[in-house]
Amino acid sequence: MPLIQDTSDFFDETGNMAKFTGHFFSHGLRPRFEVKELFAQCYTIGYKSFPLIGLTGFIMGLVLTMQLRPSLVSYGVQSELPVMVGVAIVREIGPVITALIFAGKIGSSIGAELGSMKVTEQIDAMEVSGTNPYKYLVATRVLATTLMLPLLTILGDAISLFGAYIGVNISSVTTIHLFFAQVFQSLSFSDILPAITKTFFFGFAVGIIGCYKGFNSSKGTQGVGVSANSAVVLSSVLIFIIDLLAVQFTNLLGLN
Amino acid sequence: MTTAINTKIKPEDNIAKGAPVIVIEHLFKRFGKNVVLKDFNLTVHGEENVVVLGKSGAGKSVLIKCIIGLLKPDSGKILVFGENVPGMNPDELDKVRTKIGFLFQANALYDSMTVRENLEFPLRRHWIDLSQKQVDQMVSEALENVGLKNTGDMMPSELSGGMLKRIALARTLILKPEVILYDEPTTGLDPVTSREIDRLILTLQKKYHTSSIVISHDMNCVKNIADRVILLLDGVCYADGTYEELEQSGDEKIKQFFEQ
């Protein structure tokens, strides 16, 4: 009965993941903190992801503007282009696209790195050396992804809006001052706060899934590949689920 | 069903250079339905080299991973310097691990760190009050011990299999452990390098007066370094004696390990 087996495996996996997350909170966040390693991970995860996030953000803003323009022109509201692009990027497209790119780059990297450490017994060696791997490997990476993704999203949004400004100027002439004045007039605190808040959860999901998959990697190079791949797939799916829940939650709070 | 055969040498008479450092009593460990260790008993004395022989999958690595606390046995006692490892909390376990070195089969060097950083890692964890000068001194001494003085700034990926094993041994010894657990120290090495590693193990054991449990399939390694050989079969200590005694045994199950 493959269906029963698959269902059972799904619940097993979900339970193990919940247990791993519980272990992160109960063991990983206790002193003594691995501050040096946390900064090293913030550098690797945050700073080194910036060029990719910046480039994709710029292209996204540019393409979105070019795609929207014809529709707005047909309704005669092309002057609203900065407003529409600004709201779409800041509220939804910026955080989600940044998180998905982040999951592809960082989720796979964490899954592969920890998976490789697992199969070569480096995690066991760390434990034998008197280092708690949950603190040194998991807590530092999860905290780094949780803290860095909101920063990358803010920077990505800014570059994306600049891309949109270039896009607007391809077919018409608008000053940068006018463009950004229009964008910011249309945005309120209730647009920005939920959008940034949910990226903390996106970052946490990417980090914890990458670490979980790496820590539970099966032996061999194939196992490492599977860990990296499933870390990306699962964190991408979780990003959409968190996004859906975030929208529902902000609606409930009346922040829309 | 096999029964444990003890050759004429009893553990308590055997190379009794010191008090027992490791005492394993009635150890049981299973993975699902597979019972790996059933009522396993072993005593290791001070400055004694005990080699554990057995087929692949017999539970040799499981045994030493239970000793260091990487795996938890289902029941039984593992007394290391009189303290029961399975009953320890993480802090107590960290403390006892400073007295136990573990050489992994695949070396388990951190491949994102240089050789020097690999050696510094356990020092920084256990002896946080050490100055940089003291750390440098200890790292240099450890590298000198294994004859690789000038490799400190190299990455593990730049080293050969024999060199990696030596660096792993240096890392194991840097905390000056009193007991060392070797998981197949010569597996995957050519015969010449294997003999070098055997000699190194013996030299360092004499220098630091350590006790060892060595897991090995390499009969030359067993012959060179064993004070006592344990044959682990079907989860129990099937035979216990010197290399010569086991080599001359008429028991078919023992003989198959010594036939080249």
Coordinates of C-alpha atoms in Angstrom, one line a residue:
Chain A
M1 CA 0.0 0.0 0.0
P2 CA 2.2 2.9 -1.2
L3 CA -0.3 5.5 -0.3
I4 CA -0.5 4.4 3.3
Q5 CA 3.3 4.2 3.5
D6 CA 3.7 7.7 1.9
T7 CA 1.2 9.2 4.4
S8 CA 3.0 7.5 7.3
D9 CA 6.3 8.8 6.0
F10 CA 4.9 12.3 5.7
F11 CA 3.7 12.3 9.3
D12 CA 7.0 10.8 10.4
E13 CA 9.0 13.5 8.6
T14 CA 6.7 16.3 9.9
G15 CA 7.1 14.9 13.5
N16 CA 10.9 14.7 13.2
M17 CA 11.1 18.2 11.8
A18 CA 9.0 19.5 14.7
K19 CA 11.3 17.7 17.1
F20 CA 14.3 19.2 15.4
T21 CA 12.8 22.7 15.7
G22 CA 12.0 22.1 19.3
H23 CA 15.6 21.0 19.9
F24 CA 16.8 24.2 18.2
F25 CA 14.8 26.3 20.7
S26 CA 15.7 24.2 23.8
H27 CA 19.4 23.5 23.1
G28 CA 20.5 25.9 20.3
L29 CA 19.6 29.1 22.0
R30 CA 21.3 28.5 25.4
P31 CA 24.6 30.1 26.4
R32 CA 27.4 29.9 25.6
F33 CA 26.7 31.5 22.3
E34 CA 28.8 31.0 19.2
V35 CA 29.0 34.7 18.4
K36 CA 32.1 34.5 16.1
E37 CA 30.5 31.7 14.0
L38 CA 27.2 33.7 13.9
F39 CA 29.0 36.7 12.4
A40 CA 30.8 34.4 9.9
Q41 CA 27.5 32.9 8.9
C42 CA 25.8 36.4 8.6
Y43 CA 28.6 37.4 6.3
T44 CA 28.4 34.3 4.1
I45 CA 24.6 34.1 4.1
G46 CA 23.8 37.8 4.0
Y47 CA 26.6 39.7 2.3
K48 CA 27.5 37.1 -0.2
S49 CA 23.9 36.7 -1.3
F50 CA 23.5 40.4 -1.9
P51 CA 24.8 40.5 -5.6
L52 CA 22.4 37.8 -6.6
I53 CA 19.4 39.3 -4.8
G54 CA 20.3 42.7 -6.2
L55 CA 20.5 41.6 -9.8
T56 CA 17.3 39.5 -9.7
G57 CA 15.5 42.4 -7.9
F58 CA 16.6 44.9 -10.5
I59 CA 15.5 42.6 -13.4
M60 CA 12.2 41.9 -11.6
G61 CA 11.4 45.6 -11.2
L62 CA 12.3 46.3 -14.8
V63 CA 10.3 43.4 -16.3
L64 CA 7.3 44.0 -14.1
T65 CA 7.0 47.6 -15.2
M66 CA 7.4 46.7 -18.9
Q67 CA 4.7 44.0 -18.6
L68 CA 2.2 46.2 -16.7
R69 CA 2.5 49.3 -18.9
P70 CA 0.5 48.0 -21.9
S71 CA -2.5 47.0 -19.7
L72 CA -2.5 50.3 -17.9
V73 CA -2.2 52.2 -21.2
S74 CA -5.3 50.4 -22.5
Y75 CA -7.2 51.8 -19.5
G76 CA -5.6 55.2 -19.7
V77 CA -4.1 55.0 -16.3
Q78 CA -0.4 54.7 -17.1
S79 CA 0.3 57.5 -14.7
E80 CA -0.5 55.0 -11.9
L81 CA 2.3 52.7 -13.0
P82 CA 4.8 53.7 -10.1
V83 CA 2.0 53.2 -7.6
M84 CA 1.0 49.7 -8.9
V85 CA 4.6 48.5 -9.2
G86 CA 5.6 50.0 -5.8
V87 CA 2.7 48.3 -4.0
A88 CA 3.2 45.0 -5.8
I89 CA 7.0 44.9 -5.1
V90 CA 6.9 46.0 -1.5
R91 CA 3.9 44.0 -0.3
E92 CA 4.2 40.7 -2.1
I93 CA 6.6 40.2 -5.1
G94 CA 9.7 41.5 -3.4
P95 CA 9.6 39.4 -0.2
V96 CA 8.4 36.2 -1.9
I97 CA 10.8 36.3 -4.9
T98 CA 13.8 37.3 -2.6
A99 CA 12.9 34.4 -0.2
L100 CA 12.6 31.9 -3.1
I101 CA 16.0 33.0 -4.5
F102 CA 17.4 32.9 -1.0
A103 CA 16.0 29.4 -0.5
G104 CA 17.6 28.3 -3.8
K105 CA 21.0 29.7 -2.9
I106 CA 21.2 29.3 0.9
G107 CA 18.9 26.4 1.6
S108 CA 20.7 24.1 -0.9
S109 CA 24.1 25.3 0.4
I110 CA 23.2 24.6 4.1
G111 CA 21.7 21.2 3.2
A112 CA 24.7 20.2 1.1
E113 CA 27.3 21.5 3.6
L114 CA 25.7 19.9 6.7
G115 CA 24.9 16.7 4.7
S116 CA 28.5 16.4 3.6
M117 CA 29.6 17.0 7.2
K118 CA 27.2 14.4 8.4
V119 CA 28.3 11.6 6.0
T120 CA 32.0 12.3 6.6
E121 CA 31.4 12.2 10.4
Q122 CA 32.5 15.8 10.9
I123 CA 29.4 16.5 13.0
D124 CA 30.3 13.5 15.2
A125 CA 33.9 14.8 15.5
M126 CA 32.5 18.2 16.6
E127 CA 30.4 16.5 19.3
V128 CA 33.4 14.5 20.5
S129 CA 35.4 17.8 20.6
G130 CA 33.0 19.1 23.2
T131 CA 31.0 21.3 20.8
N132 CA 27.2 21.1 20.7
P133 CA 26.5 20.9 16.9
Y134 CA 23.0 22.4 17.5
K135 CA 24.7 25.5 18.8
Y136 CA 27.6 25.7 16.5
L137 CA 26.0 24.6 13.2
V138 CA 22.3 24.9 13.5
A139 CA 21.6 27.9 15.8
T140 CA 24.2 30.1 14.0
R141 CA 22.8 29.3 10.5
V142 CA 19.2 29.6 11.5
L143 CA 19.7 32.9 13.3
A144 CA 21.8 34.2 10.3
T145 CA 19.1 33.3 7.8
T146 CA 16.3 34.7 10.0
L147 CA 18.2 38.0 10.5
M148 CA 19.7 38.4 7.0
L149 CA 16.6 37.7 4.8
P150 CA 14.7 40.8 6.0
L151 CA 17.7 43.0 5.3
L152 CA 18.2 41.4 1.9
T153 CA 14.5 41.9 1.2
I154 CA 14.7 45.6 2.1
L155 CA 17.7 46.0 -0.2
G156 CA 16.2 43.9 -2.9
D157 CA 13.0 46.0 -2.8
A158 CA 15.0 49.2 -3.1
I159 CA 16.9 47.9 -6.1
S160 CA 13.7 46.5 -7.6
L161 CA 12.1 49.9 -7.4
F162 CA 15.1 51.4 -9.1
G163 CA 14.7 48.8 -11.8
A164 CA 11.0 49.9 -12.1
Y165 CA 12.1 53.5 -12.4
I166 CA 14.3 52.6 -15.3
G167 CA 11.4 50.6 -16.8
V168 CA 9.1 53.6 -16.6
N169 CA 11.7 55.8 -18.3
I170 CA 12.1 53.4 -21.2
S171 CA 8.7 54.6 -22.7
S172 CA 8.3 57.9 -21.0
V173 CA 10.2 60.5 -19.0
T174 CA 9.8 60.6 -15.2
T175 CA 12.2 62.1 -12.7
I176 CA 13.5 59.9 -10.0
H177 CA 12.0 62.3 -7.4
L178 CA 8.6 62.1 -8.9
F179 CA 8.7 58.3 -9.3
F180 CA 9.7 57.6 -5.7
A181 CA 7.3 60.3 -4.3
Q182 CA 4.4 58.6 -6.1
V183 CA 5.6 55.1 -4.8
F184 CA 6.0 56.3 -1.2
Q185 CA 2.7 58.2 -1.2
S186 CA 0.9 55.0 -2.0
L187 CA 2.6 53.0 0.7
S188 CA 1.6 53.0 4.3
F189 CA 3.1 51.5 7.5
S190 CA 0.5 48.6 7.2
D191 CA 2.0 47.7 3.8
I192 CA 5.6 47.6 4.9
L193 CA 5.4 46.1 8.4
P194 CA 3.6 42.8 7.6
A195 CA 5.7 42.4 4.4
I196 CA 9.0 42.7 6.3
T197 CA 7.7 40.7 9.4
K198 CA 6.9 37.7 7.2
T199 CA 10.4 37.6 5.9
F200 CA 11.7 36.7 9.4
F201 CA 9.6 33.6 9.2
F202 CA 10.7 32.9 5.6
G203 CA 14.3 33.1 6.7
F204 CA 13.7 30.9 9.7
A205 CA 12.0 28.3 7.5
V206 CA 14.9 28.3 5.0
G207 CA 17.5 27.9 7.8
I208 CA 15.8 25.2 9.8
I209 CA 14.8 23.1 6.8
G210 CA 18.3 23.3 5.4
C211 CA 19.8 22.3 8.7
Y212 CA 17.2 19.5 9.2
K213 CA 17.8 18.0 5.8
G214 CA 21.6 18.2 6.2
F215 CA 21.6 16.7 9.7
N216 CA 19.4 13.8 8.4
S217 CA 21.3 13.2 5.2
S218 CA 21.7 9.5 4.3
K219 CA 25.1 8.1 3.5
G220 CA 26.9 8.8 0.3
T221 CA 27.1 11.5 -2.3
Q222 CA 23.6 10.8 -3.5
G223 CA 22.3 11.4 0.0
V224 CA 24.0 14.8 0.1
G225 CA 22.4 15.7 -3.3
V226 CA 19.0 14.6 -2.1
S227 CA 19.4 16.7 1.1
A228 CA 20.3 19.8 -0.9
N229 CA 17.5 19.3 -3.3
S230 CA 14.8 18.6 -0.8
A231 CA 15.9 21.5 1.4
V232 CA 15.2 23.9 -1.6
V233 CA 11.9 22.2 -2.5
L234 CA 10.5 22.0 1.0
S235 CA 11.6 25.5 2.0
S236 CA 10.1 27.0 -1.2
V237 CA 6.8 25.3 -0.5
L238 CA 6.9 26.5 3.1
I239 CA 7.5 30.1 1.9
F240 CA 4.2 30.0 0.0
I241 CA 2.4 28.4 3.0
I242 CA 3.8 31.0 5.4
D243 CA 2.9 33.8 2.9
L244 CA -0.7 32.5 2.7
L245 CA -1.0 32.4 6.5
A246 CA 0.6 35.9 6.8
V247 CA -2.0 37.3 4.4
Q248 CA -4.8 35.7 6.4
F249 CA -3.3 37.0 9.6
T250 CA -2.9 40.6 8.4
N251 CA -6.5 40.5 7.1
L252 CA -7.7 39.4 10.5
L253 CA -5.7 42.2 12.1
G254 CA -7.2 44.7 9.6
L255 CA -3.8 45.7 8.3
N256 CA -4.9 45.6 4.7
Chain B
M1 CA 24.1 -20.3 19.0
T2 CA 27.7 -19.3 19.7
T3 CA 29.1 -19.1 23.2
A4 CA 31.9 -16.9 24.4
I5 CA 35.3 -18.6 24.3
N6 CA 37.9 -17.2 26.6
T7 CA 41.5 -18.3 25.9
K8 CA 43.8 -19.1 28.8
I9 CA 44.6 -15.5 29.4
K10 CA 42.0 -13.8 31.6
P11 CA 41.6 -10.1 31.3
E12 CA 42.7 -9.4 34.9
D13 CA 46.1 -11.1 34.2
N14 CA 46.5 -9.5 30.9
I15 CA 49.1 -6.7 30.7
A16 CA 47.9 -5.3 33.9
K17 CA 49.9 -2.1 33.8
G18 CA 47.3 -0.1 35.6
A19 CA 43.8 -0.1 37.0
P20 CA 40.9 -0.7 34.7
V21 CA 40.1 2.5 32.7
I22 CA 37.2 1.2 30.7
V23 CA 34.8 -1.4 32.1
I24 CA 31.9 -2.5 29.9
E25 CA 29.2 -4.7 31.5
H26 CA 26.2 -6.4 29.9
L27 CA 26.0 -4.0 27.0
F28 CA 23.0 -4.3 24.7
K29 CA 22.4 -2.2 21.6
R30 CA 19.8 -2.8 18.9
F31 CA 18.8 -1.0 15.7
G32 CA 15.1 -1.9 15.0
K33 CA 15.0 -5.7 15.0
N34 CA 18.8 -6.0 14.5
V35 CA 20.5 -6.7 17.8
V36 CA 24.1 -5.6 17.4
L37 CA 25.5 -6.0 20.9
K38 CA 24.0 -8.5 23.3
D39 CA 25.5 -8.8 26.8
F40 CA 28.9 -7.6 25.7
N41 CA 31.6 -7.3 28.4
L42 CA 35.1 -5.9 28.2
T43 CA 37.7 -4.4 30.5
V44 CA 40.6 -2.3 29.3
H45 CA 43.5 -1.5 31.6
G46 CA 45.9 1.4 31.8
E47 CA 48.4 1.6 28.9
E48 CA 46.8 -1.4 27.2
N49 CA 46.1 -1.7 23.5
V50 CA 43.0 -3.8 22.9
V51 CA 42.1 -4.5 19.3
V52 CA 38.5 -5.5 18.5
L53 CA 38.2 -7.8 15.5
G54 CA 34.9 -8.7 13.8
K55 CA 33.1 -9.0 10.5
S56 CA 31.7 -5.8 8.8
G57 CA 28.5 -4.9 10.5
A58 CA 29.3 -6.9 13.7
G59 CA 29.0 -3.8 15.8
K60 CA 32.6 -2.8 16.4
S61 CA 32.1 0.9 15.5
V62 CA 28.8 0.9 17.4
L63 CA 30.7 -0.3 20.5
I64 CA 33.3 2.6 20.4
K65 CA 30.6 5.1 19.6
C66 CA 28.7 3.9 22.7
I67 CA 31.9 4.4 24.8
I68 CA 32.3 8.0 23.6
G69 CA 28.6 8.7 24.0
L70 CA 27.7 9.2 20.3
L71 CA 25.3 6.4 20.6
K72 CA 23.2 5.4 23.7
P73 CA 23.1 1.7 24.5
D74 CA 19.7 0.1 25.3
S75 CA 21.1 -1.3 28.5
G76 CA 24.3 -2.0 30.3
K77 CA 27.1 0.0 31.9
I78 CA 30.1 1.7 30.3
L79 CA 32.4 2.9 33.0
V80 CA 35.1 5.2 31.9
F81 CA 37.4 6.1 34.8
G82 CA 34.6 4.8 37.1
E83 CA 31.9 7.0 35.6
N84 CA 29.0 5.6 33.7
V85 CA 28.9 7.2 30.3
P86 CA 25.2 6.4 29.3
G87 CA 23.9 8.0 32.5
M88 CA 25.8 11.3 31.9
N89 CA 24.2 14.7 31.1
P90 CA 25.8 16.7 28.2
D91 CA 28.1 18.7 30.6
E92 CA 29.4 15.6 32.2
L93 CA 29.8 14.0 28.8
D94 CA 31.9 16.9 27.6
K95 CA 34.1 16.6 30.6
V96 CA 34.8 12.9 30.2
R97 CA 35.4 13.4 26.5
T98 CA 38.5 15.5 27.3
K99 CA 39.9 12.2 28.5
I100 CA 38.9 10.2 25.5
G101 CA 40.3 10.7 22.0
F102 CA 38.5 9.4 18.9
L103 CA 40.1 8.8 15.6
F104 CA 37.4 8.5 12.9
Q105 CA 37.7 6.0 10.1
A106 CA 37.3 8.8 7.5
N107 CA 39.4 11.2 9.6
A108 CA 36.5 13.7 9.9
L109 CA 38.7 16.7 9.5
Y110 CA 36.7 19.9 9.1
D111 CA 37.2 20.6 5.4
S112 CA 36.3 24.2 5.6
M113 CA 39.2 24.8 8.1
T114 CA 43.0 24.8 7.7
V115 CA 45.0 22.1 9.4
R116 CA 45.9 24.6 12.2
E117 CA 42.3 25.5 12.7
N118 CA 41.3 21.9 12.9
L119 CA 43.8 21.3 15.7
E120 CA 42.9 24.5 17.5
F121 CA 39.2 23.7 17.4
P122 CA 39.1 21.2 20.3
L123 CA 41.6 23.3 22.3
R124 CA 39.4 26.4 22.1
R125 CA 36.4 24.4 23.2
H126 CA 37.8 22.7 26.2
W127 CA 40.6 25.0 27.4
I128 CA 39.1 28.5 26.8
D129 CA 41.7 30.2 29.0
L130 CA 44.6 29.3 26.8
S131 CA 46.6 32.2 25.3
Q132 CA 47.2 32.3 21.6
K133 CA 50.9 31.6 22.3
Q134 CA 50.0 28.5 24.3
V135 CA 47.7 27.3 21.5
D136 CA 50.3 27.9 18.9
Q137 CA 52.8 25.9 21.0
M138 CA 50.4 23.0 21.4
V139 CA 49.5 22.9 17.7
S140 CA 53.2 23.0 16.7
E141 CA 54.0 20.1 19.2
A142 CA 51.0 18.1 17.9
L143 CA 52.1 18.5 14.2
E144 CA 55.7 17.7 15.2
N145 CA 54.6 14.5 16.9
V146 CA 53.1 13.2 13.6
G147 CA 56.0 14.5 11.5
L148 CA 54.0 17.2 9.6
K149 CA 55.4 20.4 11.0
N150 CA 54.9 22.5 8.0
T151 CA 51.3 21.7 7.1
G152 CA 49.5 24.1 9.4
D153 CA 48.3 26.5 6.7
M154 CA 47.2 23.8 4.3
M155 CA 43.6 22.7 3.7
P156 CA 42.7 19.1 4.3
S157 CA 41.9 18.8 0.5
E158 CA 45.6 19.4 -0.2
L159 CA 46.8 16.4 1.8
S160 CA 47.3 12.7 0.9
G161 CA 45.4 9.9 2.7
G162 CA 48.3 9.1 5.0
M163 CA 48.8 12.8 5.9
L164 CA 45.1 13.2 6.6
K165 CA 45.3 10.2 9.0
R166 CA 48.3 11.8 10.7
I167 CA 46.6 15.1 11.1
A168 CA 43.5 13.4 12.4
L169 CA 45.7 11.6 14.9
A170 CA 47.3 14.9 15.9
R171 CA 43.9 16.4 16.5
T172 CA 42.9 13.4 18.6
L173 CA 46.0 13.7 20.7
I174 CA 46.0 17.5 21.2
L175 CA 43.9 17.3 24.3
K176 CA 46.3 14.7 25.8
P177 CA 43.6 12.0 26.2
E178 CA 44.1 9.1 28.5
V179 CA 42.2 6.7 26.3
I180 CA 42.1 6.7 22.5
L181 CA 39.5 4.9 20.4
Y182 CA 40.7 4.2 16.9
D183 CA 38.1 3.3 14.2
E184 CA 39.9 1.4 11.5
P185 CA 43.1 3.6 11.5
T186 CA 44.7 1.9 8.5
T187 CA 41.7 1.3 6.3
G188 CA 42.2 2.6 2.8
L189 CA 45.9 3.2 3.2
D190 CA 48.7 1.5 1.3
P191 CA 50.8 -1.1 3.2
V192 CA 53.8 1.2 3.7
T193 CA 51.7 4.1 5.1
S194 CA 49.7 1.6 7.2
R195 CA 52.9 0.4 8.9
E196 CA 53.9 4.1 9.4
I197 CA 50.5 4.7 11.1
D198 CA 51.0 1.6 13.3
R199 CA 54.4 2.8 14.4
L200 CA 53.1 6.2 15.1
I201 CA 50.2 4.9 17.2
L202 CA 52.7 2.8 19.3
T203 CA 55.2 5.7 19.6
L204 CA 52.6 8.1 20.8
Q205 CA 51.1 5.6 23.1
K206 CA 54.4 5.1 24.8
K207 CA 55.0 8.9 24.9
Y208 CA 51.7 9.7 26.4
H209 CA 51.0 6.4 28.3
T210 CA 47.5 6.1 26.8
S211 CA 45.2 3.1 26.7
S212 CA 43.5 2.2 23.4
I213 CA 40.7 0.3 21.8
V214 CA 41.4 -0.2 18.1
I215 CA 38.9 -1.4 15.6
S216 CA 40.6 -3.1 12.7
H217 CA 40.4 -5.6 9.9
D218 CA 44.0 -5.2 9.0
M219 CA 45.7 -8.2 10.5
N220 CA 49.2 -6.7 10.2
C221 CA 47.9 -3.7 12.2
V222 CA 46.4 -6.1 14.7
K223 CA 49.7 -8.0 15.0
N224 CA 51.8 -4.9 15.3
I225 CA 49.8 -3.0 17.9
A226 CA 47.6 -5.4 19.9
D227 CA 48.4 -6.3 23.5
R228 CA 45.1 -8.2 23.5
V229 CA 42.7 -9.1 20.8
I230 CA 38.9 -9.3 21.2
L231 CA 36.8 -11.1 18.6
L232 CA 33.3 -9.6 18.4
L233 CA 30.9 -12.1 16.9
D234 CA 27.1 -12.2 17.0
G235 CA 27.1 -9.3 19.5
V236 CA 29.2 -11.0 22.2
C237 CA 32.9 -11.1 23.0
Y238 CA 33.6 -14.5 21.3
A239 CA 37.3 -14.7 22.0
D240 CA 39.8 -12.8 24.1
G241 CA 43.6 -13.3 24.1
T242 CA 46.9 -12.3 22.6
Y243 CA 47.4 -12.3 18.9
E244 CA 49.5 -15.4 19.0
E245 CA 46.9 -17.3 21.1
L246 CA 44.1 -16.5 18.8
E247 CA 46.2 -17.2 15.7
Q248 CA 46.9 -20.7 17.0
S249 CA 43.3 -21.4 18.0
G250 CA 41.6 -24.4 16.5
D251 CA 38.2 -22.7 16.5
E252 CA 36.9 -22.3 12.9
K253 CA 35.3 -19.0 13.5
I254 CA 38.5 -17.6 14.9
K255 CA 40.7 -19.2 12.3
Q256 CA 38.9 -17.5 9.4
F257 CA 40.2 -14.1 10.6
F258 CA 43.8 -15.2 10.6
E259 CA 43.8 -17.1 7.3
Q260 CA 45.5 -14.7 4.7

